Every structure is written in structure tokens, then in C-alpha cells.
Amino acid sequence: MTTLSEENYLKAIFHLEDSNQHVAVNEISKFLGIKMSSVNSMMKKFAEKGWVIYESYKPLKITAEGHRRAADVVRKHRLTEMFLVQKMGFGWEQVHEIAEQIEHIKSDLFFDKIDELLNHPKVDPHGSPIPDRNGNIVELNYLTLGESREGQTVILKAITDSPKDFLRYLNQKQIALETEIEILEKESFDRSMKVHYHDRTEVLSALVADRLLVEKK
């Protein structure tokens, strides 16, 4: 049985591991805001459990079991967020903190039932893919809006990160997932973009455009 602290470390590993399933200890320290000594101590425990391969001063190697357990925590979080939005009427800017608490419930049956009630969603309310029970996750090859070309029409599929203030900004601009966005102009100096959607025209900064993940229509 994993502890709440272990699950928070596992979730950090999931977000930080690279394509070769490596992650640096100092990255975990920064991500969680925890001292290196505490991270090293926890990683030694993870090594004993067979979740990571730990060697001092070297990146961690995440084992298949470690990856599966990390993905399971993320699965529970993202399923919860989707349930709160689809079944309880929460806004996408309201669900993260609630899901942070619910994700630590130990009953797999509870989350399997949520998955069933939602008809097995592939992504959460922010467009992030939901791992399956085996830790497998669909790779989504989207571009950022900032990488898109003038004259293109694209569809918003996900956002790179979801702090409350950014989600509220998108709400104010009436930008949600599946919004079709036509790129009217790109400013070469500051990379801002004039775009058209929902019968409105807006100028989006590069900071915003680089956080919006899109696919071509």
C-alpha cells in the first residue's frame, strides 16, 4: 500500500521522466519543492521496492513497475477531474485541488467505476491523456498554436499546463477545447497572433499561444 507522500513522488516522476524513463533527482526536488536529501532518501526506498534503479549522482532509471504505479496515480487524478467536470458541473479551472485529494483513495474499484461512468475517456478536461490500468498512455502529437502558420485554421486539443489564472483567462476569452481558431496574422517581432474564433477577433500573446496545443483542421 503506497502512502500519500509516495504517491506524490510517483506523480512527479511521471511528469518528469524522459522517453528513456530517466529522471534526475534534482528535477524531482525542484518539482515538489522538497530538499534534495529528502528526495534521495525516498528514492532509496523506491529502489528497495523495485520502482527505480538508484545510483548516487546519476539519473534515476524508472522500472516498468515504477512507471505503472506512477501512471496509476495520474490516471486517478485525471479521471477525477473529468468526472468533476462532466458529471458534477465544475469548471476546468476548479478541479485540480479537489482531484489532488481524491486521487489518494485506495479503492481501484472506485476509479474503475468512474472510468465506466464516463465511458472510458482518453483525455482529461485539459486535454491531457489518461493512462489505462496498465500504465499505457496515448501519445498526442500536437503543435502549439505559436508554431502554427498564418492563414491556418486549427482546433484546440489541449493545454500544456493549467494554472487557475490561465484557465480563467481562457474562460474570459471564450477559448475552450475543440475551439476552431483561424490565424489571421503573426507578428514577427513579439510572436503575438491575431486570431479569429466564435465570431470574435483577438490578439494572443506568444506566452498564451505557446501553451495552446492544436491540430490542423
PDB file of N, CA, C and O in Angstrom, residues 10 31 41 43 52 55-56 92 115 118 132 163 166 180 183 194 204 208 212:
ATOM      1  N   LEU A  10       5.642   9.663  -6.913  1.00  0.00           N
ATOM      2  CA  LEU A  10       5.383   8.903  -8.136  1.00  0.00           C
ATOM      3  C   LEU A  10       4.802   9.793  -9.224  1.00  0.00           C
ATOM      4  O   LEU A  10       5.187   9.699 -10.395  1.00  0.00           O
ATOM      5  N   PHE A  31      10.569  20.171  -8.644  1.00  0.00           N
ATOM      6  CA  PHE A  31       9.157  19.983  -8.977  1.00  0.00           C
ATOM      7  C   PHE A  31       8.289  19.972  -7.726  1.00  0.00           C
ATOM      8  O   PHE A  31       7.206  20.574  -7.702  1.00  0.00           O
ATOM      9  N   SER A  41      16.509  10.204  -0.002  1.00  0.00           N
ATOM     10  CA  SER A  41      16.041   9.215   0.969  1.00  0.00           C
ATOM     11  C   SER A  41      14.842   8.444   0.434  1.00  0.00           C
ATOM     12  O   SER A  41      14.780   7.211   0.532  1.00  0.00           O
ATOM     13  N   MET A  43      14.036   8.057  -2.757  1.00  0.00           N
ATOM     14  CA  MET A  43      14.412   7.258  -3.906  1.00  0.00           C
ATOM     15  C   MET A  43      15.113   5.961  -3.503  1.00  0.00           C
ATOM     16  O   MET A  43      15.016   4.940  -4.196  1.00  0.00           O
ATOM     17  N   VAL A  52      12.481   2.061  -8.905  1.00  0.00           N
ATOM     18  CA  VAL A  52      13.514   2.800  -9.618  1.00  0.00           C
ATOM     19  C   VAL A  52      14.844   2.063  -9.449  1.00  0.00           C
ATOM     20  O   VAL A  52      15.009   1.244  -8.539  1.00  0.00           O
ATOM     21  N   GLU A  55      21.328   5.167  -8.305  1.00  0.00           N
ATOM     22  CA  GLU A  55      22.764   5.257  -8.078  1.00  0.00           C
ATOM     23  C   GLU A  55      23.098   6.716  -7.786  1.00  0.00           C
ATOM     24  O   GLU A  55      22.611   7.616  -8.485  1.00  0.00           O
ATOM     25  N   SER A  56      23.921   6.944  -6.772  1.00  0.00           N
ATOM     26  CA  SER A  56      24.267   8.314  -6.401  1.00  0.00           C
ATOM     27  C   SER A  56      24.850   9.082  -7.580  1.00  0.00           C
ATOM     28  O   SER A  56      25.659   8.544  -8.341  1.00  0.00           O
ATOM     29  N   TRP A  92     -13.312  23.770 -15.563  1.00  0.00           N
ATOM     30  CA  TRP A  92     -11.988  23.136 -15.670  1.00  0.00           C
ATOM     31  C   TRP A  92     -10.947  23.828 -14.799  1.00  0.00           C
ATOM     32  O   TRP A  92      -9.913  23.246 -14.483  1.00  0.00           O
ATOM     33  N   ASP A 115     -14.372   5.497 -14.399  1.00  0.00           N
ATOM     34  CA  ASP A 115     -13.975   5.277 -15.795  1.00  0.00           C
ATOM     35  C   ASP A 115     -15.158   4.743 -16.598  1.00  0.00           C
ATOM     36  O   ASP A 115     -15.429   5.201 -17.723  1.00  0.00           O
ATOM     37  N   LEU A 118     -17.923   7.354 -17.192  1.00  0.00           N
ATOM     38  CA  LEU A 118     -17.512   8.360 -18.171  1.00  0.00           C
ATOM     39  C   LEU A 118     -17.314   7.781 -19.562  1.00  0.00           C
ATOM     40  O   LEU A 118     -16.919   8.494 -20.479  1.00  0.00           O
ATOM     41  N   ASP A 132      -4.141   4.083 -19.054  1.00  0.00           N
ATOM     42  CA  ASP A 132      -5.052   2.978 -18.785  1.00  0.00           C
ATOM     43  C   ASP A 132      -4.591   2.211 -17.549  1.00  0.00           C
ATOM     44  O   ASP A 132      -3.616   2.595 -16.892  1.00  0.00           O
ATOM     45  N   PRO A 163      -2.599  26.279 -14.736  1.00  0.00           N
ATOM     46  CA  PRO A 163      -2.810  27.080 -13.537  1.00  0.00           C
ATOM     47  C   PRO A 163      -4.150  27.814 -13.608  1.00  0.00           C
ATOM     48  O   PRO A 163      -4.645  28.126 -14.700  1.00  0.00           O
ATOM     49  N   PHE A 166      -4.508  31.051 -15.727  1.00  0.00           N
ATOM     50  CA  PHE A 166      -4.521  30.839 -17.172  1.00  0.00           C
ATOM     51  C   PHE A 166      -5.874  30.307 -17.633  1.00  0.00           C
ATOM     52  O   PHE A 166      -6.415  30.755 -18.653  1.00  0.00           O
ATOM     53  N   GLU A 180     -12.290  26.095 -32.826  1.00  0.00           N
ATOM     54  CA  GLU A 180     -11.593  26.284 -34.096  1.00  0.00           C
ATOM     55  C   GLU A 180     -11.027  27.705 -34.145  1.00  0.00           C
ATOM     56  O   GLU A 180     -11.763  28.671 -33.932  1.00  0.00           O
ATOM     57  N   ILE A 183      -5.877  31.624 -37.834  1.00  0.00           N
ATOM     58  CA  ILE A 183      -4.742  32.508 -37.585  1.00  0.00           C
ATOM     59  C   ILE A 183      -4.711  33.565 -38.688  1.00  0.00           C
ATOM     60  O   ILE A 183      -4.407  33.271 -39.845  1.00  0.00           O
ATOM     61  N   LYS A 194      -2.877  37.504 -34.242  1.00  0.00           N
ATOM     62  CA  LYS A 194      -4.272  37.918 -34.371  1.00  0.00           C
ATOM     63  C   LYS A 194      -5.053  36.703 -34.857  1.00  0.00           C
ATOM     64  O   LYS A 194      -4.713  36.096 -35.882  1.00  0.00           O
ATOM     65  N   LEU A 204      -3.532  37.307 -29.311  1.00  0.00           N
ATOM     66  CA  LEU A 204      -2.996  36.443 -28.256  1.00  0.00           C
ATOM     67  C   LEU A 204      -1.481  36.595 -28.203  1.00  0.00           C
ATOM     68  O   LEU A 204      -0.816  36.591 -29.233  1.00  0.00           O
ATOM     69  N   VAL A 208       0.659  32.973 -24.349  1.00  0.00           N
ATOM     70  CA  VAL A 208      -0.588  32.212 -24.440  1.00  0.00           C
ATOM     71  C   VAL A 208      -0.516  31.198 -25.576  1.00  0.00           C
ATOM     72  O   VAL A 208      -0.835  30.015 -25.398  1.00  0.00           O
ATOM     73  N   LEU A 212      -1.075  26.608 -25.877  1.00  0.00           N
ATOM     74  CA  LEU A 212      -2.231  26.006 -26.507  1.00  0.00           C
ATOM     75  C   LEU A 212      -1.778  24.957 -27.522  1.00  0.00           C
ATOM     76  O   LEU A 212      -1.029  25.271 -28.443  1.00  0.00           O
TER      77      LEU A 212
END
